[in-house]
Coordinates of C-alpha atoms and ligand atoms in Angstrom, one line a residue:
M1 CA 115.5 2.9 9.6
A2 CA 111.8 4.3 9.4
T3 CA 112.5 5.5 12.9
E4 CA 115.6 7.2 12.3
F5 CA 113.5 9.4 9.6
N6 CA 110.8 10.0 12.0
Y7 CA 108.5 7.5 10.1
E8 CA 106.5 4.4 11.5
V9 CA 105.9 1.3 9.7
E10 CA 102.7 -0.3 9.2
R11 CA 102.2 -3.4 7.2
A12 CA 100.3 -2.7 4.1
S13 CA 100.1 -6.3 2.3
F14 CA 97.2 -8.5 3.4
E15 CA 97.9 -11.7 5.5
E16 CA 94.9 -14.2 5.9
E17 CA 96.6 -15.4 9.2
T18 CA 96.0 -12.0 11.0
V19 CA 92.4 -11.9 10.2
L20 CA 91.7 -15.6 10.3
R21 CA 93.6 -15.7 13.8
I22 CA 93.5 -19.5 14.0
E23 CA 94.2 -20.1 17.8
E24 CA 95.9 -22.5 20.0
D25 CA 93.6 -24.6 21.6
N26 CA 93.5 -25.1 25.4
P27 CA 93.7 -29.3 25.9
A28 CA 91.1 -28.5 29.1
E29 CA 88.7 -27.1 26.5
L30 CA 88.7 -30.0 24.0
T31 CA 85.6 -32.3 24.2
E32 CA 84.8 -35.9 22.3
R33 CA 83.8 -35.7 18.8
P34 CA 82.1 -38.2 16.8
P35 CA 84.2 -39.9 14.3
V36 CA 83.8 -39.0 10.3
V37 CA 83.3 -42.2 8.5
T38 CA 83.9 -43.0 4.4
I39 CA 82.6 -46.2 2.8
M40 CA 84.8 -47.7 0.0
G41 CA 85.2 -50.8 -1.8
H42 CA 84.8 -52.8 -5.0
V43 CA 81.6 -51.9 -7.3
D44 CA 78.8 -53.7 -6.3
H45 CA 80.1 -55.1 -3.5
G46 CA 77.2 -53.0 -1.5
K47 CA 78.4 -49.5 -0.6
T48 CA 75.7 -47.7 -1.3
S49 CA 73.1 -50.2 0.1
L50 CA 75.1 -50.2 3.2
L51 CA 74.8 -46.5 3.3
D52 CA 71.3 -46.8 2.8
T53 CA 70.9 -49.8 5.5
I54 CA 72.5 -47.6 8.0
R55 CA 70.8 -44.3 7.1
K56 CA 67.3 -45.9 7.4
T57 CA 67.4 -48.2 10.4
R58 CA 69.5 -45.8 12.3
I59 CA 67.8 -42.4 11.4
T60 CA 64.2 -43.0 11.2
E61 CA 64.3 -45.2 14.3
F62 CA 65.3 -42.4 16.4
E63 CA 63.6 -39.6 14.3
A64 CA 59.8 -41.2 13.8
G65 CA 58.7 -40.0 10.5
G66 CA 61.9 -38.2 9.6
I67 CA 62.4 -37.6 5.8
T68 CA 66.2 -38.4 5.1
Q69 CA 67.4 -35.9 2.7
H70 CA 70.5 -36.6 0.3
I71 CA 73.0 -33.6 1.5
G72 CA 76.3 -35.5 1.1
A73 CA 77.0 -36.4 4.6
Y74 CA 74.5 -37.7 7.6
N75 CA 74.6 -38.6 11.4
V76 CA 73.6 -41.9 12.9
T77 CA 72.8 -41.8 16.4
T78 CA 73.6 -45.0 18.5
D79 CA 73.1 -45.5 22.2
K80 CA 77.0 -45.4 22.5
G81 CA 77.6 -42.4 20.4
Q82 CA 77.3 -40.8 17.0
V83 CA 78.9 -41.3 13.9
A84 CA 79.3 -39.1 10.7
F85 CA 78.8 -40.9 7.3
L86 CA 80.1 -39.3 4.2
D87 CA 77.6 -40.0 1.5
T88 CA 79.6 -40.4 -1.8
P89 CA 80.9 -43.7 -1.8
G90 CA 84.4 -44.7 -3.7
H91 CA 87.9 -43.7 -3.5
E92 CA 87.7 -41.1 -6.4
A93 CA 85.8 -38.9 -4.0
F94 CA 88.1 -39.7 -1.2
T95 CA 91.1 -38.5 -3.1
A96 CA 89.5 -35.6 -4.5
M97 CA 89.2 -34.3 -1.5
R98 CA 92.5 -35.1 -0.1
A99 CA 94.0 -33.6 -3.5
R100 CA 92.7 -30.7 -2.2
G101 CA 94.1 -30.6 1.3
A102 CA 90.9 -31.5 3.1
K103 CA 91.4 -34.3 5.8
I104 CA 88.1 -35.3 6.7
T105 CA 87.9 -38.7 7.2
D106 CA 89.0 -40.5 10.3
I107 CA 88.0 -44.2 9.5
V108 CA 87.7 -45.8 6.2
V109 CA 84.8 -48.9 6.3
L110 CA 85.9 -51.3 3.4
V111 CA 83.4 -53.0 1.9
V112 CA 84.2 -56.6 0.5
A113 CA 81.2 -59.3 -0.6
A114 CA 81.5 -62.5 0.9
D115 CA 80.8 -64.2 -2.4
D116 CA 83.3 -62.2 -4.4
G117 CA 86.3 -61.6 -2.4
V118 CA 88.8 -58.8 -2.8
M119 CA 89.0 -57.6 -6.2
P120 CA 91.0 -54.6 -7.8
Q121 CA 89.0 -52.0 -6.5
T122 CA 89.3 -53.4 -3.0
L123 CA 93.2 -53.3 -3.1
E124 CA 93.1 -49.6 -4.9
A125 CA 90.8 -48.5 -1.9
I126 CA 93.3 -50.1 0.7
N127 CA 96.3 -48.2 -1.0
H128 CA 94.4 -45.0 -0.9
A129 CA 93.3 -45.5 2.6
K130 CA 96.9 -46.4 3.9
A131 CA 98.6 -43.5 1.6
A132 CA 96.1 -41.1 3.6
G133 CA 97.1 -42.9 6.9
V134 CA 93.4 -43.6 7.9
P135 CA 92.6 -46.9 9.4
I136 CA 90.5 -49.5 7.8
I137 CA 87.6 -51.5 9.2
V138 CA 86.5 -54.3 7.0
A139 CA 82.6 -55.3 6.1
I140 CA 82.4 -58.6 4.8
N141 CA 78.7 -57.8 3.0
K142 CA 76.5 -59.9 1.6
I143 CA 76.7 -62.8 4.2
D144 CA 73.1 -63.7 3.5
K145 CA 74.2 -65.4 0.3
A146 CA 74.5 -69.0 -0.1
N147 CA 77.8 -68.7 -1.7
A148 CA 79.2 -66.3 1.0
D149 CA 82.8 -67.3 2.1
P150 CA 84.2 -65.1 4.6
D151 CA 86.9 -67.0 5.3
R152 CA 88.2 -67.0 1.9
V153 CA 87.8 -63.0 2.4
K154 CA 89.9 -62.8 5.1
R155 CA 92.5 -64.9 3.7
E156 CA 92.9 -62.4 1.1
L157 CA 92.8 -59.7 3.3
A158 CA 95.8 -61.3 5.2
E159 CA 97.6 -61.6 1.7
N160 CA 97.1 -57.9 0.9
G161 CA 98.7 -56.6 4.6
L162 CA 95.2 -56.4 6.4
T163 CA 95.3 -59.6 8.8
P164 CA 91.8 -59.7 10.7
E165 CA 91.9 -59.8 14.2
D166 CA 90.7 -63.2 14.8
W167 CA 93.6 -64.1 12.6
G168 CA 96.2 -62.7 15.2
G169 CA 96.6 -59.1 13.1
D170 CA 95.1 -55.8 13.9
T171 CA 92.4 -55.2 11.3
I172 CA 88.7 -55.4 12.7
T173 CA 86.4 -57.2 10.1
V174 CA 82.6 -57.2 10.9
N175 CA 80.3 -59.8 8.9
V176 CA 77.1 -58.0 7.6
S177 CA 74.4 -58.3 5.4
A178 CA 73.1 -54.7 4.0
K179 CA 70.2 -56.5 2.5
Q180 CA 69.0 -58.5 5.6
N181 CA 69.9 -55.7 7.9
Q182 CA 72.1 -58.0 9.7
G183 CA 75.6 -57.2 11.7
I184 CA 74.9 -53.1 11.3
N185 CA 75.0 -52.5 14.9
E186 CA 78.0 -54.4 15.4
L187 CA 79.9 -52.5 12.6
L188 CA 78.5 -49.2 14.2
E189 CA 80.1 -50.6 17.6
M190 CA 83.5 -51.1 15.8
I191 CA 83.6 -47.9 14.3
L192 CA 83.0 -46.1 17.9
L193 CA 85.5 -48.5 19.3
Q194 CA 88.0 -47.7 16.8
A195 CA 87.1 -44.1 17.1
E196 CA 87.8 -44.1 21.1
V197 CA 91.2 -45.5 20.3
L198 CA 91.8 -42.5 17.9
E199 CA 90.7 -40.1 20.8
L200 CA 89.1 -37.7 18.4
K201 CA 89.2 -34.6 20.3
A202 CA 87.7 -30.7 19.1
N203 CA 86.9 -27.5 20.9
Q204 CA 83.5 -26.5 20.4
K205 CA 83.4 -23.4 21.9
K206 CA 85.2 -21.5 19.0
M207 CA 84.3 -20.1 15.7
A208 CA 83.7 -23.0 13.6
T209 CA 86.2 -24.3 10.8
G210 CA 85.3 -27.5 8.8
H211 CA 85.3 -28.7 5.0
V212 CA 82.7 -28.5 1.9
V213 CA 81.5 -31.9 1.2
E214 CA 78.9 -31.0 -1.6
A215 CA 77.9 -27.8 -3.1
K216 CA 75.5 -26.7 -6.1
I217 CA 73.8 -24.1 -7.4
D218 CA 69.9 -24.6 -6.2
S219 CA 67.2 -22.5 -8.1
G220 CA 65.3 -20.5 -5.2
R221 CA 68.0 -21.0 -2.6
G222 CA 70.8 -19.9 -4.5
P223 CA 74.6 -21.5 -3.6
V224 CA 74.2 -24.4 -1.1
A225 CA 77.0 -26.0 0.4
T226 CA 76.9 -29.0 2.7
V227 CA 79.8 -28.3 5.2
L228 CA 81.1 -30.8 7.7
V229 CA 82.1 -28.8 10.7
Q230 CA 85.3 -29.8 12.2
E231 CA 86.0 -27.4 15.0
G232 CA 84.3 -25.0 17.0
T233 CA 80.4 -24.4 16.5
L234 CA 79.0 -22.9 13.5
K235 CA 75.5 -20.7 14.2
V236 CA 73.1 -18.8 12.0
G237 CA 74.0 -15.4 11.3
D238 CA 78.0 -16.2 11.2
P239 CA 79.7 -14.7 8.4
V240 CA 81.8 -17.2 6.6
V241 CA 85.0 -17.7 4.2
C242 CA 84.5 -20.7 2.0
G243 CA 87.1 -21.3 -0.5
V244 CA 87.0 -18.3 -2.3
Q245 CA 83.6 -17.6 -1.6
H246 CA 82.1 -15.6 1.1
G247 CA 78.7 -14.5 2.9
K248 CA 76.9 -14.4 6.1
I249 CA 74.6 -18.0 7.0
R250 CA 71.1 -17.2 6.5
A251 CA 70.1 -20.5 7.2
M252 CA 71.1 -24.1 8.5
L253 CA 69.2 -27.3 7.7
N254 CA 70.5 -30.6 9.1
D255 CA 70.6 -33.9 7.2
R256 CA 67.1 -34.5 8.0
G257 CA 66.0 -31.4 6.4
V258 CA 65.0 -29.8 9.6
P259 CA 66.2 -26.3 10.1
V260 CA 68.5 -25.7 12.9
E261 CA 70.5 -22.8 14.9
S262 CA 74.0 -24.5 15.5
A263 CA 76.4 -27.1 14.5
G264 CA 79.4 -28.6 16.3
P265 CA 82.3 -30.6 15.5
S266 CA 81.3 -33.8 13.1
I267 CA 77.9 -32.4 12.6
P268 CA 77.2 -31.9 8.8
V269 CA 74.7 -29.1 7.9
E270 CA 73.7 -27.5 4.7
I271 CA 74.5 -23.9 4.8
I272 CA 72.2 -21.0 2.6
G273 CA 73.7 -17.7 2.3
L274 CA 77.4 -17.8 0.3
S275 CA 78.3 -15.5 -2.4
G276 CA 78.8 -18.4 -5.0
V277 CA 79.2 -22.2 -5.2
P278 CA 82.2 -23.4 -3.4
M279 CA 84.2 -26.7 -4.6
A280 CA 84.2 -29.8 -2.9
G281 CA 87.0 -30.1 -0.3
D282 CA 87.0 -26.5 0.1
E283 CA 87.7 -25.1 3.9
F284 CA 85.2 -23.0 5.6
V285 CA 86.3 -20.5 8.6
A286 CA 83.4 -18.6 10.4
L287 CA 84.8 -15.0 11.2
A288 CA 83.4 -12.8 13.8
D289 CA 83.2 -9.8 11.2
E290 CA 81.4 -10.1 7.5
K291 CA 84.0 -7.0 6.1
D292 CA 87.0 -9.3 7.0
A293 CA 85.2 -12.3 5.6
K294 CA 84.7 -10.3 2.2
Q295 CA 88.4 -9.2 2.5
V296 CA 90.1 -13.0 2.9
S297 CA 87.4 -14.0 0.0
L298 CA 88.9 -11.1 -2.4
H299 CA 92.5 -11.9 -1.3
R300 CA 92.0 -15.7 -2.3
I301 CA 90.7 -14.9 -5.7
Q302 CA 93.8 -13.1 -6.3
K303 CA 96.0 -15.7 -5.0
Q304 CA 94.1 -18.3 -6.9
R305 CA 94.9 -16.3 -10.1
S306 CA 98.3 -16.0 -9.7
K307 CA 98.5 -19.9 -8.6
E308 CA 97.1 -20.8 -11.7
L309 CA 99.6 -18.8 -13.2
A310 CA 102.3 -20.6 -11.9
K311 CA 101.6 -24.3 -11.4
T312 CA 102.9 -26.1 -8.6
S313 CA 105.9 -28.4 -9.4
R314 CA 105.2 -32.3 -9.0
L315 CA 108.3 -34.6 -8.4
S316 CA 109.3 -36.0 -11.9
L317 CA 112.0 -38.5 -12.7
D318 CA 114.4 -36.0 -13.9
K319 CA 114.2 -33.6 -11.1
F320 CA 114.5 -36.2 -8.4
Y321 CA 118.3 -36.1 -8.2
E322 CA 118.2 -32.5 -7.4
R323 CA 115.8 -32.6 -5.2
M324 CA 117.4 -35.7 -3.1
Q325 CA 120.5 -33.8 -3.0
Q326 CA 118.5 -31.0 -1.5
G327 CA 117.2 -33.2 1.4
D328 CA 113.7 -32.8 0.0
V329 CA 113.2 -36.3 -1.0
K330 CA 114.3 -39.6 0.8
E331 CA 111.6 -41.6 -0.8
L332 CA 110.6 -42.5 -4.6
K333 CA 107.1 -43.7 -4.7
L334 CA 105.8 -45.1 -7.6
I335 CA 102.2 -46.5 -9.1
I336 CA 103.0 -49.2 -11.3
K337 CA 100.2 -49.8 -14.0
A338 CA 100.8 -52.9 -16.5
D339 CA 99.2 -55.1 -19.0
V340 CA 99.8 -58.5 -17.2
H341 CA 100.0 -59.1 -13.4
G342 CA 103.5 -61.0 -13.8
S343 CA 105.3 -57.6 -15.1
I344 CA 103.8 -55.7 -12.2
E345 CA 105.5 -58.6 -9.7
A346 CA 108.9 -58.5 -11.7
L347 CA 109.0 -54.8 -11.9
A348 CA 107.9 -54.1 -8.2
D349 CA 110.0 -56.7 -7.3
S350 CA 113.1 -55.4 -9.0
L351 CA 112.5 -51.7 -8.3
T352 CA 112.0 -52.0 -4.4
K353 CA 115.6 -53.8 -4.3
L354 CA 117.0 -50.8 -5.7
S355 CA 116.3 -48.8 -2.5
N356 CA 119.8 -48.0 -0.7
A357 CA 120.8 -46.3 2.5
E358 CA 119.9 -42.6 0.9
V359 CA 116.7 -43.6 -1.0
K360 CA 113.8 -45.8 -0.5
I361 CA 111.4 -47.1 -3.1
N362 CA 108.2 -47.5 -2.5
V363 CA 105.4 -48.7 -4.6
I364 CA 102.4 -47.3 -3.3
H365 CA 100.2 -48.7 -5.6
S366 CA 99.9 -51.2 -8.3
A367 CA 96.9 -52.7 -10.8
T368 CA 96.7 -54.4 -14.0
G369 CA 95.1 -52.2 -16.5
T370 CA 95.2 -48.9 -18.0
I371 CA 95.8 -45.6 -16.3
A372 CA 92.8 -44.1 -15.1
E373 CA 92.1 -41.0 -13.2
S374 CA 92.1 -42.1 -10.0
D375 CA 95.9 -43.4 -10.4
I376 CA 96.4 -39.7 -11.5
S377 CA 94.8 -38.1 -8.1
L378 CA 96.7 -40.7 -6.0
A379 CA 100.1 -39.6 -7.5
A380 CA 99.3 -36.0 -7.3
V381 CA 98.6 -36.5 -3.4
S382 CA 101.4 -38.6 -2.8
D383 CA 103.8 -37.0 -5.3
A384 CA 104.4 -40.2 -6.8
I385 CA 105.8 -41.2 -10.3
I386 CA 103.6 -43.4 -12.8
I387 CA 105.1 -45.9 -14.6
G388 CA 103.1 -47.4 -17.3
F389 CA 104.2 -50.8 -18.7
N390 CA 102.6 -51.8 -22.2
V391 CA 99.6 -49.4 -21.5
R392 CA 98.5 -46.0 -22.3
P393 CA 95.9 -43.8 -21.0
I394 CA 93.3 -42.1 -22.9
P395 CA 93.9 -38.8 -24.0
K396 CA 91.4 -37.4 -21.3
V397 CA 93.6 -38.9 -18.2
Q398 CA 96.8 -37.9 -20.2
A399 CA 95.2 -34.1 -20.3
L400 CA 94.5 -34.6 -16.2
A401 CA 98.1 -35.8 -15.9
N402 CA 99.3 -32.9 -17.8
E403 CA 97.2 -30.7 -15.8
E404 CA 98.1 -31.7 -12.5
N405 CA 101.8 -32.4 -13.5
V406 CA 102.1 -35.6 -12.7
D407 CA 104.8 -37.6 -14.2
M408 CA 103.9 -40.5 -16.2
R409 CA 106.5 -42.8 -18.2
F410 CA 105.6 -45.6 -20.5
Y411 CA 107.8 -48.4 -20.9
N412 CA 107.9 -52.0 -22.8
V413 CA 110.9 -53.2 -21.6
I414 CA 111.5 -53.9 -18.0
Y415 CA 115.4 -53.4 -18.2
N416 CA 114.5 -49.7 -19.3
V417 CA 112.4 -49.4 -16.4
I418 CA 115.2 -50.0 -13.8
K419 CA 117.9 -48.2 -15.8
D420 CA 115.9 -45.1 -15.5
V421 CA 115.0 -45.4 -12.0
K422 CA 118.9 -46.3 -11.4
D423 CA 120.1 -43.3 -13.6
A424 CA 117.6 -40.9 -11.7
M425 CA 118.5 -42.1 -8.4
A426 CA 122.2 -41.4 -9.6
G427 CA 121.6 -38.4 -10.8
M428 CA 122.4 -39.3 -14.6
M429 CA 119.0 -39.2 -15.8
A430 CA 119.7 -38.6 -19.4
S431 CA 116.4 -38.3 -21.5
T432 CA 117.8 -37.7 -24.6
F433 CA 114.5 -38.8 -26.5
E434 CA 110.9 -37.6 -25.5
E435 CA 108.0 -38.9 -27.4
R436 CA 105.6 -36.3 -29.2
I437 CA 102.4 -37.7 -29.8
L438 CA 101.4 -36.6 -33.5
G439 CA 97.8 -38.0 -33.2
R440 CA 95.2 -41.1 -32.9
A441 CA 93.0 -43.0 -35.5
E442 CA 90.3 -45.2 -34.7
V443 CA 90.2 -48.5 -36.3
R444 CA 86.6 -48.7 -38.5
E445 CA 87.5 -51.5 -41.0
V446 CA 89.8 -53.9 -41.9
F447 CA 91.2 -54.7 -45.3
Q448 CA 93.0 -57.7 -46.4
V449 CA 95.2 -56.4 -49.7
P450 CA 96.8 -59.1 -51.8
K451 CA 100.7 -59.1 -51.3
V452 CA 100.5 -56.0 -49.3
G453 CA 98.8 -57.4 -46.1
A454 CA 96.1 -56.1 -43.8
I455 CA 95.3 -52.1 -44.1
A456 CA 93.4 -50.3 -41.2
G457 CA 90.6 -48.4 -42.6
C458 CA 90.5 -45.4 -39.8
Y459 CA 89.2 -42.4 -38.7
V460 CA 91.4 -40.0 -37.6
T461 CA 90.2 -38.9 -34.1
D462 CA 92.7 -36.2 -32.8
G463 CA 95.9 -34.5 -34.3
K464 CA 97.1 -36.2 -37.2
I465 CA 98.7 -39.2 -38.9
E466 CA 102.1 -38.9 -40.8
R467 CA 103.5 -41.1 -43.3
G468 CA 106.5 -43.0 -42.3
Q469 CA 106.4 -42.1 -38.7
L470 CA 106.2 -44.2 -35.3
L471 CA 103.1 -46.0 -34.6
R472 CA 101.7 -48.2 -31.8
L473 CA 98.6 -50.1 -31.9
I474 CA 96.6 -49.8 -28.6
R475 CA 93.5 -52.7 -28.0
D476 CA 91.4 -52.0 -25.1
G477 CA 94.1 -49.4 -23.5
V478 CA 96.9 -52.2 -23.9
V479 CA 99.9 -51.6 -26.1
H480 CA 99.7 -54.4 -28.8
Y481 CA 102.4 -53.8 -31.1
E482 CA 104.9 -50.6 -31.6
G483 CA 106.1 -50.5 -35.1
K484 CA 106.2 -48.0 -38.1
N485 CA 103.9 -47.0 -40.8
A486 CA 104.2 -48.6 -43.9
S487 CA 101.8 -46.8 -45.9
L488 CA 99.1 -43.7 -45.8
R489 CA 96.4 -43.5 -48.1
R490 CA 93.2 -41.4 -48.7
F491 CA 90.8 -43.4 -51.2
K492 CA 93.5 -44.5 -53.8
D493 CA 96.1 -41.8 -53.3
D494 CA 99.2 -41.8 -51.2
V495 CA 99.4 -38.8 -49.0
K496 CA 101.7 -37.4 -46.3
E497 CA 99.4 -36.7 -43.6
V498 CA 95.8 -37.0 -42.4
Q499 CA 93.9 -34.3 -40.2
S500 CA 91.7 -35.5 -37.7
G501 CA 88.3 -35.7 -38.9
Y502 CA 89.0 -37.4 -42.1
E503 CA 89.3 -41.2 -42.9
C504 CA 92.2 -43.2 -44.5
G505 CA 94.0 -46.4 -44.6
I506 CA 97.0 -47.0 -42.4
G507 CA 99.5 -50.1 -43.1
I508 CA 101.7 -50.8 -40.6
E509 CA 105.2 -52.4 -41.6
N510 CA 105.4 -56.1 -41.0
Y511 CA 102.1 -56.3 -38.8
N512 CA 99.1 -57.7 -40.0
D513 CA 96.7 -58.9 -36.8
I514 CA 94.8 -55.4 -36.8
K515 CA 91.2 -55.5 -35.6
V516 CA 88.1 -53.0 -35.7
G517 CA 88.0 -51.1 -32.4
D518 CA 91.9 -50.8 -32.1
I519 CA 93.4 -47.0 -31.9
I520 CA 96.7 -46.2 -33.7
E521 CA 98.9 -43.6 -32.1
C522 CA 101.3 -42.2 -34.2
Y523 CA 104.4 -40.3 -32.7
Y524 CA 107.8 -39.3 -33.0
L525 CA 110.5 -39.1 -30.8
E526 CA 112.2 -35.8 -30.4
E527 CA 115.9 -35.6 -29.5
I528 CA 116.5 -33.4 -26.2
R529 CA 119.9 -32.3 -25.8
P530 CA 121.6 -32.2 -22.3
E531 CA 121.3 -28.6 -21.4
I532 CA 125.0 -27.0 -21.0
E533 CA 125.2 -25.0 -17.9
Ligands
GDP1 P1 77.8 -50.4 -5.0 O1 78.1 -50.3 -6.3 O2 79.2 -51.0 -4.0 O3 77.3 -49.2 -4.3 O4 76.8 -51.7 -4.5 P2 75.5 -51.8 -4.2 O5 75.0 -51.3 -2.8 O6 74.9 -50.7 -5.3 O7 74.9 -53.0 -4.6 C1 75.2 -54.0 -5.2 C2 73.8 -55.1 -5.1 O8 74.2 -56.1 -4.4 C3 72.8 -54.6 -5.5 O9 72.2 -55.4 -6.5 C4 72.2 -55.1 -3.9 O10 70.9 -55.1 -3.9 C5 73.1 -56.1 -3.5 N1 73.3 -56.3 -2.6 C6 74.0 -55.2 -1.6 N2 73.9 -55.5 -0.6 C7 74.0 -56.9 -0.4 C8 73.5 -58.0 0.7 O11 74.0 -57.8 1.8 N3 73.2 -59.0 0.6 C9 72.6 -59.5 -1.1 N4 72.4 -60.7 -1.1 N5 72.7 -58.5 -2.0 C10 73.3 -57.3 -1.6

């Protein structure tokens, strides 16, 4: 129409893609790149020790007198090839990266102590790695210990879906001792072998792209970021966009603190010259023109603002049927946290049995104990729903769930969980009552009053406590009792409510087993009437 009126059409809106020009790679230009490894495992099983041993023995061997810097990642050279290690052990960092859309890790090394076996965080790590589709190599550590029992570890791994190769499965296991530097060569060999299977390739010849591993502000040097190059080659002087930041690379240091001029795929480097501190997990892209870098960065800041306004909608049980009808979801992913193992088994069993031709129910992670931040990140990246059975999260975790829009549901009767999931699958979710938390109080003292029973001397930590409302007693994150408020007093007077920051006496109807340190949560049920369309 414009031509008919003698006008020419020009695109006025800014499109990142046209500036960033992501080109297709010519397969002939792809060359092998080193694997990137993250170490995960249960606390105290030796993750940090293993990283340290690998770094000390492999790096100083090749670079006499080299001082290793902690920049968040490092590179190891063996005679069979190179390996890059991310220096932040643990699955929180791993999942936090993934939550930001960064797929950096090629291989997970799961550390299991031979004297301790598979523990809760081991299982959590397995589930996190599986959810990310990253292969796992198991390092059975501490084999120098007298009570080391690698066979027990293998048996426990097999019980949890990682059958070792020498038991007829396909999980590589290596016996190591981080302390005595045993088996480290073999572990590195296995990593390289696995990398060969993965056929990791990258094009070195184009402008670099990659992700931020760590970033900070350094007095004297300004914003400093450790980036892992994933494609292309990064050079000093390159203009870059890094998350919402931009800049021109003034200097680059490798993991030994030595200035370098360029870095290729799977090489971590510290870069200086950015406009501000980017976030771990941010993507960086090198561009030919500094003006373009600035424009992209400005555009991203704008986009970020509007994104913050319109929060991403995550899957909730209420919306499940709708999204299933639209063909968006074929699988309902659940994370189950419960007070005892028996409940998890019963729940997981009955829930998975609900799978039918249209939808599969998949329990991606389950563990005993309260809901933790790592559960929320796993739920956020996997679009899963969290089922809390007789457990309650602390306010910080609840706040994170709200921020991330993760649907958490709490139950104390197995039948109700099954019913809700069934109803959600049938599109008949009638959540007629929603819980509204009024406040929480901490029990500081317990008084036994004749004829009345136990009265909890409390301090209201947040919100308020209201007389006659519903209460639940939480001990170590686990719900111990659900009931009703029987009395609420300040000093000798009956009161209607007590605000946070004040002390009060709380009586619970028909319940006396109150202990110092318990948390009393006060709430009411709000009726949500079905919307009439
Ligand atoms: P992380 O919490 O997984 O990072 O574990 P650490 O690396 O901090 O190790 C926990 C403890 O186990 C430390 O006291 C280490 O000295 C010890 N440890 C680590 N590896 C070995 C090992 O191979 N043999 C022995 N005997 N002890 C080890």
